[in-house]
Structures are given as C-alpha cells and as structure tokens.
Amino acid sequence: MKIVVLDGYTLNPGDLSWNGLENLGEVTVYDRTAPEDVVSRIGDAPIILTNKVIIDRNVMQDCPDLKYVGVLATGYNVVDIEAAHKLGIIVTNIPAYSTASVAQMVFAHILNITNDIATYAHETKGGKWTACPDFCYWNAPIIELAGKTMGIVGLGNIGMAVARIALSFGMKVFAATSKPQSILPEGITASSIDDVLAYSDVISLHCPLTEGTKHLINKESICKMKRSAILINTGRGPLINEQDLADALANGDIAAFGGDVLSVEPARANNPLLNAPHCYITPHIAWATTEARTRLMNTAVENVRQFIAGETVVNAI
C-alpha cells in the first residue's frame, strides 16, 4: 500500500527512522511540498501524512484514491475535516505528544527572562565579569519566582503541566479555565481572565485559537496587566496582536515577552516583535525535542497500522 509523507523534514531531519512506516507499505517521503505539487505527489496513494501542507476539498476531490490523512501534529486545521467526512476519508492527529517539552520551554523562557541568562552569559564571554572588582557581576534586577503569581490561560494538558511546575517553584497559580474549582488540583485557583491579567506576575497562554481568542492579548488587555508582568506564548501566534504587544514593550507597559510562535511562520522580516525590546522569540521549537518527536513518530505509525488493519483508529478526528 502506498504511503506518502508530504513534509517530513521537521519531524525527521535525519535523526529518526521511517522504518516503522516502511514496514506497513511502500513509503515515499518528501521533505517539503509546494501547494502546486500536492496533488501530483499524492497521486494514487491511499494514505498520506502531512504536517503543514494543506489538504482541502479540492485536493481530496482530485485524489479519488485517498482514504487516510494523518496529521503529524496535534492541531488539524490544515485539513478540511468536513470535506473529509463527506468523502469518507479518515483523518487522524497526534494528541499530547509534546506536553512535557512545551511546558519545559515555557519555563526556559521564564527563567531566561527572570535570571537574564542569555545576557549574562554573553557579557561574561565579553569580559564584563573579568573586569569586575567584585566576586559577582550584575547590572539589572534578578527575579525570584517563589511567591510570585503565575496566570495560565487555558488549562488543558500543557496548561496543567505548566501549573504543576509553577507550584513546584513555590508560585501561586491562577487559571482562566472552564474547569470547575472542585476538580482542580490543590494550589490552582480558577479565575476570570480579567483577574489573571490583573494579578499575575507571569502569564502563559495555552488556550485554543478560536474567533473568541484571536488577539486575546491586545492593547486593552495589556492595560489590565502589571507593568512588571512577563507574558509567555507557546500556544498559537494569533492569540496576540503583535503590533500592540511590540508597542507595549517599547513603552514599558509590560516587562517582557517570551514566545515560541508567531502569527505568520516562518517569521516575516517586518514582524514588529523581532526588534521589540525585552522580547525573546524562539523559532517554534517547543515541540521539537528528540523525545517528543519520537513519540510523535511512534503514534503516527500506530495510527496508520490501525487503519490498515481495519481496527478502530483511536486518534481519528
């Protein structure tokens, strides 16, 4: 059975193996696929895997042999699910594979900002510590997390993992969540979004991107935050109005931002956050630890195996 991977490079740039998939059929792996090549590369393959290549109704209709679309990610907005259902095409995703890795990145950003790690490492290499008359050198406040308030917007798998880490640091945790207080772990307080914005020293975004959450962080919501607040986004780029945030950072209306996602990726050269002060952006790599990618690969293979075997596909959407 033919299996086509349309954009496999980000999952496996060479350090993992496609052997598990190759044991299930005749596999063709493309590192990347341009929109104009999607239909021809799928051809008569009944099974395809995609990460960011869009599979819309037209692609499905132009590929009548297509029976299965495996999304190599948790989010599946790249596939027209309604059209797939009408055409009898199974669509799967990979849930919860990156929870620990993304939560780790949240605190990598927080600790970089509060301890100014990158700056001090750079200045030490530049001789600032060597030239210092004292045994230690610092030129800006260093912030302790214990006793501070962590505000979490969205308390799914990743939000909950972030909350647990925050508690281990001795932080108070407020969460804007639909979950009732009665089922939340000890130490997590269900709160309104306004209270999260107003009282939190660190705010981390983990809600889904919907019409209601698009540009959740904007000029008005930033005005509700402490001027000393740190904002973290490892969720979805469009949760933030990037121009409003860049202006706020420039004006000192918010202390710092750490982000792993932007509204358009890869980042455009004119994105206002790229040159904003106190702004630290990583290139959408929170999910990309070797361990998380290995879990993703293993789950993707198992999804395909279940489909081929005629079993109930657990991760079908």
PDB file of C-alpha atoms in Angstrom:
ATOM      1  CA  MET A   1       0.000   0.000   0.000  1.00  0.00           C
ATOM      2  CA  LYS A   2       1.380   3.397  -0.986  1.00  0.00           C
ATOM      3  CA  ILE A   3       2.083   5.887   1.791  1.00  0.00           C
ATOM      4  CA  VAL A   4       3.218   9.438   1.005  1.00  0.00           C
ATOM      5  CA  VAL A   5       4.723  11.822   3.566  1.00  0.00           C
ATOM      6  CA  LEU A   6       4.336  15.315   2.131  1.00  0.00           C
ATOM      7  CA  ASP A   7       6.524  17.318   4.543  1.00  0.00           C
ATOM      8  CA  GLY A   8       8.542  15.036   6.759  1.00  0.00           C
ATOM      9  CA  TYR A   9      11.635  17.150   7.405  1.00  0.00           C
ATOM     10  CA  THR A  10      10.572  18.933  10.587  1.00  0.00           C
ATOM     11  CA  LEU A  11       9.559  15.655  12.218  1.00  0.00           C
ATOM     12  CA  ASN A  12      12.588  13.768  10.974  1.00  0.00           C
ATOM     13  CA  PRO A  13      15.526  15.809   9.657  1.00  0.00           C
ATOM     14  CA  GLY A  14      17.596  12.641   9.738  1.00  0.00           C
ATOM     15  CA  ASP A  15      17.942  11.665  13.379  1.00  0.00           C
ATOM     16  CA  LEU A  16      14.860   9.424  13.484  1.00  0.00           C
ATOM     17  CA  SER A  17      13.810   6.486  11.303  1.00  0.00           C
ATOM     18  CA  TRP A  18      10.893   5.935   8.947  1.00  0.00           C
ATOM     19  CA  ASN A  19      11.326   2.162   9.337  1.00  0.00           C
ATOM     20  CA  GLY A  20       8.136   1.723  11.327  1.00  0.00           C
ATOM     21  CA  LEU A  21       6.142   3.275   8.499  1.00  0.00           C
ATOM     22  CA  GLU A  22       8.101   1.418   5.832  1.00  0.00           C
ATOM     23  CA  ASN A  23       7.113  -1.865   7.470  1.00  0.00           C
ATOM     24  CA  LEU A  24       3.493  -1.011   6.640  1.00  0.00           C
ATOM     25  CA  GLY A  25       3.766  -0.163   2.963  1.00  0.00           C
ATOM     26  CA  GLU A  26       5.607   1.488   0.084  1.00  0.00           C
ATOM     27  CA  VAL A  27       6.695   4.815   1.548  1.00  0.00           C
ATOM     28  CA  THR A  28       7.734   7.992  -0.273  1.00  0.00           C
ATOM     29  CA  VAL A  29       8.975  10.826   1.943  1.00  0.00           C
ATOM     30  CA  TYR A  30       9.237  14.417   0.755  1.00  0.00           C
ATOM     31  CA  ASP A  31      10.995  16.955   2.968  1.00  0.00           C
ATOM     32  CA  ARG A  32       8.638  19.690   1.799  1.00  0.00           C
ATOM     33  CA  THR A  33       5.848  20.016  -0.763  1.00  0.00           C
ATOM     34  CA  ALA A  34       4.753  23.207  -2.514  1.00  0.00           C
ATOM     35  CA  PRO A  35       0.998  23.740  -2.971  1.00  0.00           C
ATOM     36  CA  GLU A  36       1.188  23.209  -6.719  1.00  0.00           C
ATOM     37  CA  ASP A  37       2.807  19.786  -6.214  1.00  0.00           C
ATOM     38  CA  VAL A  38       0.416  18.336  -3.636  1.00  0.00           C
ATOM     39  CA  VAL A  39      -1.959  16.512  -5.981  1.00  0.00           C
ATOM     40  CA  SER A  40       0.744  15.063  -8.219  1.00  0.00           C
ATOM     41  CA  ARG A  41       2.763  13.828  -5.269  1.00  0.00           C
ATOM     42  CA  ILE A  42      -0.239  12.154  -3.664  1.00  0.00           C
ATOM     43  CA  GLY A  43      -1.137  10.508  -6.952  1.00  0.00           C
ATOM     44  CA  ASP A  44      -2.944   7.225  -6.335  1.00  0.00           C
ATOM     45  CA  ALA A  45      -1.683   6.812  -2.765  1.00  0.00           C
ATOM     46  CA  PRO A  46      -4.497   5.906  -0.337  1.00  0.00           C
ATOM     47  CA  ILE A  47      -2.528   7.090   2.717  1.00  0.00           C
ATOM     48  CA  ILE A  48      -0.788  10.423   3.202  1.00  0.00           C
ATOM     49  CA  LEU A  49       0.866  12.159   6.144  1.00  0.00           C
ATOM     50  CA  THR A  50       1.071  15.924   6.415  1.00  0.00           C
ATOM     51  CA  ASN A  51       2.282  18.410   8.966  1.00  0.00           C
ATOM     52  CA  LYS A  52       1.655  21.843   7.467  1.00  0.00           C
ATOM     53  CA  VAL A  53       0.747  21.024   3.852  1.00  0.00           C
ATOM     54  CA  ILE A  54      -2.910  21.977   3.369  1.00  0.00           C
ATOM     55  CA  ILE A  55      -5.299  19.231   2.346  1.00  0.00           C
ATOM     56  CA  ASP A  56      -8.503  20.946   1.288  1.00  0.00           C
ATOM     57  CA  ARG A  57     -11.625  19.760  -0.512  1.00  0.00           C
ATOM     58  CA  ASN A  58     -10.079  20.319  -3.937  1.00  0.00           C
ATOM     59  CA  VAL A  59      -7.058  18.160  -3.109  1.00  0.00           C
ATOM     60  CA  MET A  60      -9.299  15.385  -1.822  1.00  0.00           C
ATOM     61  CA  GLN A  61     -11.541  15.502  -4.880  1.00  0.00           C
ATOM     62  CA  ASP A  62      -8.518  15.475  -7.204  1.00  0.00           C
ATOM     63  CA  CYS A  63      -7.138  12.402  -5.428  1.00  0.00           C
ATOM     64  CA  PRO A  64     -10.022   9.889  -5.554  1.00  0.00           C
ATOM     65  CA  ASP A  65      -7.884   7.035  -4.164  1.00  0.00           C
ATOM     66  CA  LEU A  66      -7.179   8.948  -0.955  1.00  0.00           C
ATOM     67  CA  LYS A  67      -8.622   7.188   2.106  1.00  0.00           C
ATOM     68  CA  TYR A  68      -6.499   8.388   5.028  1.00  0.00           C
ATOM     69  CA  VAL A  69      -4.871  11.679   6.054  1.00  0.00           C
ATOM     70  CA  GLY A  70      -2.556  11.550   9.049  1.00  0.00           C
ATOM     71  CA  VAL A  71      -1.695  14.933  10.542  1.00  0.00           C
ATOM     72  CA  LEU A  72       1.783  14.941  12.083  1.00  0.00           C
ATOM     73  CA  ALA A  73       0.738  17.374  14.801  1.00  0.00           C
ATOM     74  CA  THR A  74      -1.952  17.931  17.398  1.00  0.00           C
ATOM     75  CA  GLY A  75      -3.713  20.746  15.550  1.00  0.00           C
ATOM     76  CA  TYR A  76      -5.524  19.662  12.401  1.00  0.00           C
ATOM     77  CA  ASN A  77      -6.666  22.951  10.882  1.00  0.00           C
ATOM     78  CA  VAL A  78      -4.630  22.136   7.740  1.00  0.00           C
ATOM     79  CA  VAL A  79      -7.275  19.574   6.742  1.00  0.00           C
ATOM     80  CA  ASP A  80     -10.850  20.304   5.673  1.00  0.00           C
ATOM     81  CA  ILE A  81     -12.436  17.929   8.179  1.00  0.00           C
ATOM     82  CA  GLU A  82     -15.988  18.448   6.928  1.00  0.00           C
ATOM     83  CA  ALA A  83     -14.996  17.574   3.382  1.00  0.00           C
ATOM     84  CA  ALA A  84     -13.024  14.552   4.580  1.00  0.00           C
ATOM     85  CA  HIS A  85     -16.013  13.196   6.474  1.00  0.00           C
ATOM     86  CA  LYS A  86     -18.302  13.651   3.468  1.00  0.00           C
ATOM     87  CA  LEU A  87     -15.814  11.858   1.225  1.00  0.00           C
ATOM     88  CA  GLY A  88     -15.264   9.029   3.690  1.00  0.00           C
ATOM     89  CA  ILE A  89     -11.636   9.915   4.359  1.00  0.00           C
ATOM     90  CA  ILE A  90     -10.233   9.123   7.804  1.00  0.00           C
ATOM     91  CA  VAL A  91      -8.250  11.950   9.422  1.00  0.00           C
ATOM     92  CA  THR A  92      -6.035  11.438  12.463  1.00  0.00           C
ATOM     93  CA  ASN A  93      -3.842  13.641  14.618  1.00  0.00           C
ATOM     94  CA  ILE A  94      -1.204  13.135  17.336  1.00  0.00           C
ATOM     95  CA  PRO A  95      -2.530  14.341  20.700  1.00  0.00           C
ATOM     96  CA  ALA A  96      -0.490  15.138  23.817  1.00  0.00           C
ATOM     97  CA  TYR A  97       2.897  14.032  22.462  1.00  0.00           C
ATOM     98  CA  SER A  98       4.677  17.306  23.337  1.00  0.00           C
ATOM     99  CA  THR A  99       3.161  18.224  26.698  1.00  0.00           C
ATOM    100  CA  ALA A 100       6.347  17.874  28.753  1.00  0.00           C
ATOM    101  CA  SER A 101       8.528  19.510  26.110  1.00  0.00           C
ATOM    102  CA  VAL A 102       6.304  22.569  25.675  1.00  0.00           C
ATOM    103  CA  ALA A 103       5.939  23.034  29.435  1.00  0.00           C
ATOM    104  CA  GLN A 104       9.734  22.879  29.670  1.00  0.00           C
ATOM    105  CA  MET A 105      10.054  25.600  27.028  1.00  0.00           C
ATOM    106  CA  VAL A 106       7.630  27.812  28.950  1.00  0.00           C
ATOM    107  CA  PHE A 107       9.979  27.771  31.912  1.00  0.00           C
ATOM    108  CA  ALA A 108      13.064  28.062  29.718  1.00  0.00           C
ATOM    109  CA  HIS A 109      11.642  31.411  28.623  1.00  0.00           C
ATOM    110  CA  ILE A 110      10.603  32.404  32.131  1.00  0.00           C
ATOM    111  CA  LEU A 111      13.997  31.573  33.632  1.00  0.00           C
ATOM    112  CA  ASN A 112      15.846  33.274  30.789  1.00  0.00           C
ATOM    113  CA  ILE A 113      13.868  36.446  31.482  1.00  0.00           C
ATOM    114  CA  THR A 114      13.917  36.393  35.287  1.00  0.00           C
ATOM    115  CA  ASN A 115      17.602  35.438  35.544  1.00  0.00           C
ATOM    116  CA  ASP A 116      18.724  37.167  32.331  1.00  0.00           C
ATOM    117  CA  ILE A 117      20.712  34.079  31.410  1.00  0.00           C
ATOM    118  CA  ALA A 118      21.466  34.924  27.784  1.00  0.00           C
ATOM    119  CA  THR A 119      22.656  38.438  28.608  1.00  0.00           C
ATOM    120  CA  TYR A 120      24.955  37.426  31.450  1.00  0.00           C
ATOM    121  CA  ALA A 121      26.451  34.529  29.510  1.00  0.00           C
ATOM    122  CA  HIS A 122      27.160  36.916  26.626  1.00  0.00           C
ATOM    123  CA  GLU A 123      28.629  39.596  28.893  1.00  0.00           C
ATOM    124  CA  THR A 124      30.815  37.069  30.700  1.00  0.00           C
ATOM    125  CA  LYS A 125      32.299  35.994  27.362  1.00  0.00           C
ATOM    126  CA  GLY A 126      32.793  39.684  26.598  1.00  0.00           C
ATOM    127  CA  GLY A 127      34.902  40.218  29.714  1.00  0.00           C
ATOM    128  CA  LYS A 128      32.447  42.077  31.955  1.00  0.00           C
ATOM    129  CA  TRP A 129      32.914  39.677  34.878  1.00  0.00           C
ATOM    130  CA  THR A 130      36.666  39.524  34.367  1.00  0.00           C
ATOM    131  CA  ALA A 131      36.855  43.317  34.623  1.00  0.00           C
ATOM    132  CA  CYS A 132      34.566  43.467  37.670  1.00  0.00           C
ATOM    133  CA  PRO A 133      36.176  44.468  41.007  1.00  0.00           C
ATOM    134  CA  ASP A 134      33.740  42.208  42.908  1.00  0.00           C
ATOM    135  CA  PHE A 135      33.365  38.419  43.001  1.00  0.00           C
ATOM    136  CA  CYS A 136      29.975  38.735  41.239  1.00  0.00           C
ATOM    137  CA  TYR A 137      28.621  40.913  38.473  1.00  0.00           C
ATOM    138  CA  TRP A 138      25.099  42.006  37.646  1.00  0.00           C
ATOM    139  CA  ASN A 139      23.613  45.221  36.297  1.00  0.00           C
ATOM    140  CA  ALA A 140      19.855  44.620  36.484  1.00  0.00           C
ATOM    141  CA  PRO A 141      17.440  43.056  38.987  1.00  0.00           C
ATOM    142  CA  ILE A 142      17.290  39.258  39.174  1.00  0.00           C
ATOM    143  CA  ILE A 143      13.803  37.955  39.980  1.00  0.00           C
ATOM    144  CA  GLU A 144      12.878  35.038  42.244  1.00  0.00           C
ATOM    145  CA  LEU A 145       9.780  33.078  41.212  1.00  0.00           C
ATOM    146  CA  ALA A 146       8.824  31.796  44.663  1.00  0.00           C
ATOM    147  CA  GLY A 147       5.822  33.726  45.940  1.00  0.00           C
ATOM    148  CA  LYS A 148       5.002  35.212  42.551  1.00  0.00           C
ATOM    149  CA  THR A 149       1.681  34.570  40.803  1.00  0.00           C
ATOM    150  CA  MET A 150       1.520  32.506  37.619  1.00  0.00           C
ATOM    151  CA  GLY A 151      -1.537  33.129  35.469  1.00  0.00           C
ATOM    152  CA  ILE A 152      -2.432  30.392  32.997  1.00  0.00           C
ATOM    153  CA  VAL A 153      -4.950  30.950  30.212  1.00  0.00           C
ATOM    154  CA  GLY A 154      -6.301  27.534  29.263  1.00  0.00           C
ATOM    155  CA  LEU A 155      -5.844  24.507  31.493  1.00  0.00           C
ATOM    156  CA  GLY A 156      -5.562  21.596  29.093  1.00  0.00           C
ATOM    157  CA  ASN A 157      -2.709  19.089  29.151  1.00  0.00           C
ATOM    158  CA  ILE A 158       0.041  21.647  28.629  1.00  0.00           C
ATOM    159  CA  GLY A 159      -1.543  24.309  30.834  1.00  0.00           C
ATOM    160  CA  MET A 160      -1.866  21.790  33.648  1.00  0.00           C
ATOM    161  CA  ALA A 161       1.767  20.693  33.228  1.00  0.00           C
ATOM    162  CA  VAL A 162       2.858  24.336  33.411  1.00  0.00           C
ATOM    163  CA  ALA A 163       0.738  24.816  36.537  1.00  0.00           C
ATOM    164  CA  ARG A 164       2.407  21.872  38.279  1.00  0.00           C
ATOM    165  CA  ILE A 165       5.875  23.216  37.511  1.00  0.00           C
ATOM    166  CA  ALA A 166       4.873  26.669  38.735  1.00  0.00           C
ATOM    167  CA  LEU A 167       3.664  25.155  42.013  1.00  0.00           C
ATOM    168  CA  SER A 168       6.986  23.362  42.403  1.00  0.00           C
ATOM    169  CA  PHE A 169       8.702  26.754  42.162  1.00  0.00           C
ATOM    170  CA  GLY A 170       6.542  27.997  45.030  1.00  0.00           C
ATOM    171  CA  MET A 171       4.352  30.154  42.828  1.00  0.00           C
ATOM    172  CA  LYS A 172       0.654  30.843  43.282  1.00  0.00           C
ATOM    173  CA  VAL A 173      -1.359  29.704  40.285  1.00  0.00           C
ATOM    174  CA  PHE A 174      -4.443  31.397  38.859  1.00  0.00           C
ATOM    175  CA  ALA A 175      -6.052  29.763  35.830  1.00  0.00           C
ATOM    176  CA  ALA A 176      -8.613  31.094  33.384  1.00  0.00           C
ATOM    177  CA  THR A 177     -10.378  27.817  32.665  1.00  0.00           C
ATOM    178  CA  SER A 178     -13.804  26.334  32.117  1.00  0.00           C
ATOM    179  CA  LYS A 179     -12.967  23.599  34.623  1.00  0.00           C
ATOM    180  CA  PRO A 180     -14.782  23.989  37.977  1.00  0.00           C
ATOM    181  CA  GLN A 181     -12.713  24.699  41.071  1.00  0.00           C
ATOM    182  CA  SER A 182     -13.893  21.431  42.633  1.00  0.00           C
ATOM    183  CA  ILE A 183     -11.859  19.302  40.210  1.00  0.00           C
ATOM    184  CA  LEU A 184      -8.685  21.392  40.143  1.00  0.00           C
ATOM    185  CA  PRO A 185      -5.561  20.185  41.968  1.00  0.00           C
ATOM    186  CA  GLU A 186      -4.680  21.879  45.228  1.00  0.00           C
ATOM    187  CA  GLY A 187      -2.926  25.194  44.668  1.00  0.00           C
ATOM    188  CA  ILE A 188      -4.657  26.106  41.411  1.00  0.00           C
ATOM    189  CA  THR A 189      -7.354  28.776  41.651  1.00  0.00           C
ATOM    190  CA  ALA A 190      -9.965  29.052  38.907  1.00  0.00           C
ATOM    191  CA  SER A 191     -10.146  32.723  37.939  1.00  0.00           C
ATOM    192  CA  SER A 192     -11.628  35.048  35.381  1.00  0.00           C
ATOM    193  CA  ILE A 193      -9.434  36.186  32.527  1.00  0.00           C
ATOM    194  CA  ASP A 194      -9.532  39.716  33.944  1.00  0.00           C
ATOM    195  CA  ASP A 195      -8.202  38.516  37.309  1.00  0.00           C
ATOM    196  CA  VAL A 196      -5.479  36.501  35.610  1.00  0.00           C
ATOM    197  CA  LEU A 197      -4.409  39.591  33.689  1.00  0.00           C
ATOM    198  CA  ALA A 198      -4.598  41.901  36.688  1.00  0.00           C
ATOM    199  CA  TYR A 199      -2.903  39.844  39.397  1.00  0.00           C
ATOM    200  CA  SER A 200      -0.348  37.670  37.616  1.00  0.00           C
ATOM    201  CA  ASP A 201       3.379  38.290  37.559  1.00  0.00           C
ATOM    202  CA  VAL A 202       3.769  35.769  34.751  1.00  0.00           C
ATOM    203  CA  ILE A 203       1.030  34.989  32.205  1.00  0.00           C
ATOM    204  CA  SER A 204       1.267  31.915  29.978  1.00  0.00           C
ATOM    205  CA  LEU A 205      -1.110  31.299  27.077  1.00  0.00           C
ATOM    206  CA  HIS A 206      -2.399  27.754  26.480  1.00  0.00           C
ATOM    207  CA  CYS A 207      -5.911  28.256  25.111  1.00  0.00           C
ATOM    208  CA  PRO A 208      -7.005  27.112  21.651  1.00  0.00           C
ATOM    209  CA  LEU A 209      -7.155  29.625  18.823  1.00  0.00           C
ATOM    210  CA  THR A 210     -10.772  30.497  18.061  1.00  0.00           C
ATOM    211  CA  GLU A 211     -12.611  33.581  16.853  1.00  0.00           C
ATOM    212  CA  GLY A 212     -13.102  34.419  20.520  1.00  0.00           C
ATOM    213  CA  THR A 213      -9.427  34.112  21.471  1.00  0.00           C
ATOM    214  CA  LYS A 214      -7.826  35.652  18.388  1.00  0.00           C
ATOM    215  CA  HIS A 215      -5.907  38.750  19.562  1.00  0.00           C
ATOM    216  CA  LEU A 216      -6.831  37.946  23.153  1.00  0.00           C
ATOM    217  CA  ILE A 217      -3.715  39.884  24.042  1.00  0.00           C
ATOM    218  CA  ASN A 218      -4.118  43.376  22.662  1.00  0.00           C
ATOM    219  CA  LYS A 219      -3.778  46.989  23.732  1.00  0.00           C
ATOM    220  CA  GLU A 220      -6.819  46.797  26.001  1.00  0.00           C
ATOM    221  CA  SER A 221      -5.909  43.539  27.724  1.00  0.00           C
ATOM    222  CA  ILE A 222      -2.280  44.607  28.185  1.00  0.00           C
ATOM    223  CA  CYS A 223      -3.538  47.695  30.032  1.00  0.00           C
ATOM    224  CA  LYS A 224      -5.023  45.340  32.636  1.00  0.00           C
ATOM    225  CA  MET A 225      -1.640  43.730  33.353  1.00  0.00           C
ATOM    226  CA  LYS A 226       1.022  44.788  35.807  1.00  0.00           C
ATOM    227  CA  ARG A 227       3.782  46.829  34.224  1.00  0.00           C
ATOM    228  CA  SER A 228       6.154  44.250  35.709  1.00  0.00           C
ATOM    229  CA  ALA A 229       4.315  41.321  34.106  1.00  0.00           C
ATOM    230  CA  ILE A 230       6.015  38.731  31.922  1.00  0.00           C
ATOM    231  CA  LEU A 231       3.981  37.261  29.049  1.00  0.00           C
ATOM    232  CA  ILE A 232       4.721  33.832  27.564  1.00  0.00           C
ATOM    233  CA  ASN A 233       3.161  32.329  24.427  1.00  0.00           C
ATOM    234  CA  THR A 234       3.908  28.788  23.315  1.00  0.00           C
ATOM    235  CA  GLY A 235       0.340  28.244  22.100  1.00  0.00           C
ATOM    236  CA  ARG A 236      -0.723  29.946  18.871  1.00  0.00           C
ATOM    237  CA  GLY A 237       0.733  33.113  17.391  1.00  0.00           C
ATOM    238  CA  PRO A 238      -2.569  34.853  16.564  1.00  0.00           C
ATOM    239  CA  LEU A 239      -3.566  34.839  20.235  1.00  0.00           C
ATOM    240  CA  ILE A 240      -1.553  38.059  20.311  1.00  0.00           C
ATOM    241  CA  ASN A 241      -1.900  41.321  18.420  1.00  0.00           C
ATOM    242  CA  GLU A 242       1.800  41.588  17.714  1.00  0.00           C
ATOM    243  CA  GLN A 243       1.877  45.314  16.970  1.00  0.00           C
ATOM    244  CA  ASP A 244       0.055  46.096  20.217  1.00  0.00           C
ATOM    245  CA  LEU A 245       2.493  43.928  22.168  1.00  0.00           C
ATOM    246  CA  ALA A 246       5.527  45.473  20.471  1.00  0.00           C
ATOM    247  CA  ASP A 247       4.225  48.946  21.318  1.00  0.00           C
ATOM    248  CA  ALA A 248       3.625  47.917  24.928  1.00  0.00           C
ATOM    249  CA  LEU A 249       7.158  46.543  25.269  1.00  0.00           C
ATOM    250  CA  ALA A 250       8.605  49.726  23.777  1.00  0.00           C
ATOM    251  CA  ASN A 251       6.547  51.873  26.159  1.00  0.00           C
ATOM    252  CA  GLY A 252       7.334  49.799  29.241  1.00  0.00           C
ATOM    253  CA  ASP A 253       3.688  48.829  29.710  1.00  0.00           C
ATOM    254  CA  ILE A 254       4.784  45.200  30.166  1.00  0.00           C
ATOM    255  CA  ALA A 255       8.160  43.946  31.357  1.00  0.00           C
ATOM    256  CA  ALA A 256       8.995  41.190  28.884  1.00  0.00           C
ATOM    257  CA  PHE A 257       7.716  38.653  26.390  1.00  0.00           C
ATOM    258  CA  GLY A 258       8.896  35.136  25.667  1.00  0.00           C
ATOM    259  CA  GLY A 259       7.363  33.424  22.652  1.00  0.00           C
ATOM    260  CA  ASP A 260       7.817  30.310  20.553  1.00  0.00           C
ATOM    261  CA  VAL A 261       5.101  31.075  17.995  1.00  0.00           C
ATOM    262  CA  LEU A 262       4.174  33.975  15.742  1.00  0.00           C
ATOM    263  CA  SER A 263       1.112  34.809  13.666  1.00  0.00           C
ATOM    264  CA  VAL A 264       2.961  34.048  10.421  1.00  0.00           C
ATOM    265  CA  GLU A 265       5.668  31.391  10.335  1.00  0.00           C
ATOM    266  CA  PRO A 266       8.467  31.442   9.475  1.00  0.00           C
ATOM    267  CA  ALA A 267       8.771  34.934  10.882  1.00  0.00           C
ATOM    268  CA  ARG A 268       8.492  37.763   8.389  1.00  0.00           C
ATOM    269  CA  ALA A 269      11.285  40.300   8.459  1.00  0.00           C
ATOM    270  CA  ASN A 270       8.818  43.099   9.236  1.00  0.00           C
ATOM    271  CA  ASN A 271       7.226  41.403  12.254  1.00  0.00           C
ATOM    272  CA  PRO A 272       7.246  44.162  14.913  1.00  0.00           C
ATOM    273  CA  LEU A 273       8.247  41.762  17.694  1.00  0.00           C
ATOM    274  CA  LEU A 274      11.587  40.881  16.098  1.00  0.00           C
ATOM    275  CA  ASN A 275      13.038  44.244  17.109  1.00  0.00           C
ATOM    276  CA  ALA A 276      10.964  44.929  20.223  1.00  0.00           C
ATOM    277  CA  PRO A 277      12.848  45.436  23.500  1.00  0.00           C
ATOM    278  CA  HIS A 278      12.766  42.748  26.191  1.00  0.00           C
ATOM    279  CA  CYS A 279      11.369  40.316  23.647  1.00  0.00           C
ATOM    280  CA  TYR A 280      12.725  36.778  23.337  1.00  0.00           C
ATOM    281  CA  ILE A 281      11.492  34.582  20.491  1.00  0.00           C
ATOM    282  CA  THR A 282      12.411  31.001  19.693  1.00  0.00           C
ATOM    283  CA  PRO A 283      11.586  29.567  16.240  1.00  0.00           C
ATOM    284  CA  HIS A 284       8.627  27.256  17.038  1.00  0.00           C
ATOM    285  CA  ILE A 285      10.768  24.557  18.634  1.00  0.00           C
ATOM    286  CA  ALA A 286       8.982  23.862  21.927  1.00  0.00           C
ATOM    287  CA  TRP A 287       7.529  20.671  20.417  1.00  0.00           C
ATOM    288  CA  ALA A 288      10.763  19.544  18.770  1.00  0.00           C
ATOM    289  CA  THR A 289      12.739  17.704  21.442  1.00  0.00           C
ATOM    290  CA  THR A 290      14.030  14.334  20.297  1.00  0.00           C
ATOM    291  CA  GLU A 291      11.803  12.645  22.837  1.00  0.00           C
ATOM    292  CA  ALA A 292       8.635  14.438  21.708  1.00  0.00           C
ATOM    293  CA  ARG A 293       9.346  13.803  18.020  1.00  0.00           C
ATOM    294  CA  THR A 294       9.957  10.134  18.772  1.00  0.00           C
ATOM    295  CA  ARG A 295       6.580   9.909  20.477  1.00  0.00           C
ATOM    296  CA  LEU A 296       5.011  11.698  17.512  1.00  0.00           C
ATOM    297  CA  MET A 297       6.596   9.273  15.041  1.00  0.00           C
ATOM    298  CA  ASN A 298       5.543   6.219  17.044  1.00  0.00           C
ATOM    299  CA  THR A 299       1.952   7.429  17.328  1.00  0.00           C
ATOM    300  CA  ALA A 300       1.782   8.315  13.631  1.00  0.00           C
ATOM    301  CA  VAL A 301       2.927   4.806  12.721  1.00  0.00           C
ATOM    302  CA  GLU A 302       0.426   3.228  15.109  1.00  0.00           C
ATOM    303  CA  ASN A 303      -2.398   5.336  13.659  1.00  0.00           C
ATOM    304  CA  VAL A 304      -1.561   4.080  10.159  1.00  0.00           C
ATOM    305  CA  ARG A 305      -1.210   0.486  11.368  1.00  0.00           C
ATOM    306  CA  GLN A 306      -4.673   0.596  12.956  1.00  0.00           C
ATOM    307  CA  PHE A 307      -6.142   1.977   9.735  1.00  0.00           C
ATOM    308  CA  ILE A 308      -4.538  -0.649   7.517  1.00  0.00           C
ATOM    309  CA  ALA A 309      -5.551  -3.434   9.922  1.00  0.00           C
ATOM    310  CA  GLY A 310      -9.171  -2.271   9.841  1.00  0.00           C
ATOM    311  CA  GLU A 311      -9.126  -1.563  13.554  1.00  0.00           C
ATOM    312  CA  THR A 312     -10.780   1.389  15.269  1.00  0.00           C
ATOM    313  CA  VAL A 313      -8.349   4.249  14.820  1.00  0.00           C
ATOM    314  CA  VAL A 314      -8.038   5.716  18.300  1.00  0.00           C
ATOM    315  CA  ASN A 315      -6.890   9.164  17.169  1.00  0.00           C
ATOM    316  CA  ALA A 316      -9.418   9.607  14.363  1.00  0.00           C
ATOM    317  CA  ILE A 317     -10.974  13.069  14.321  1.00  0.00           C
TER     318      ILE A 317
END
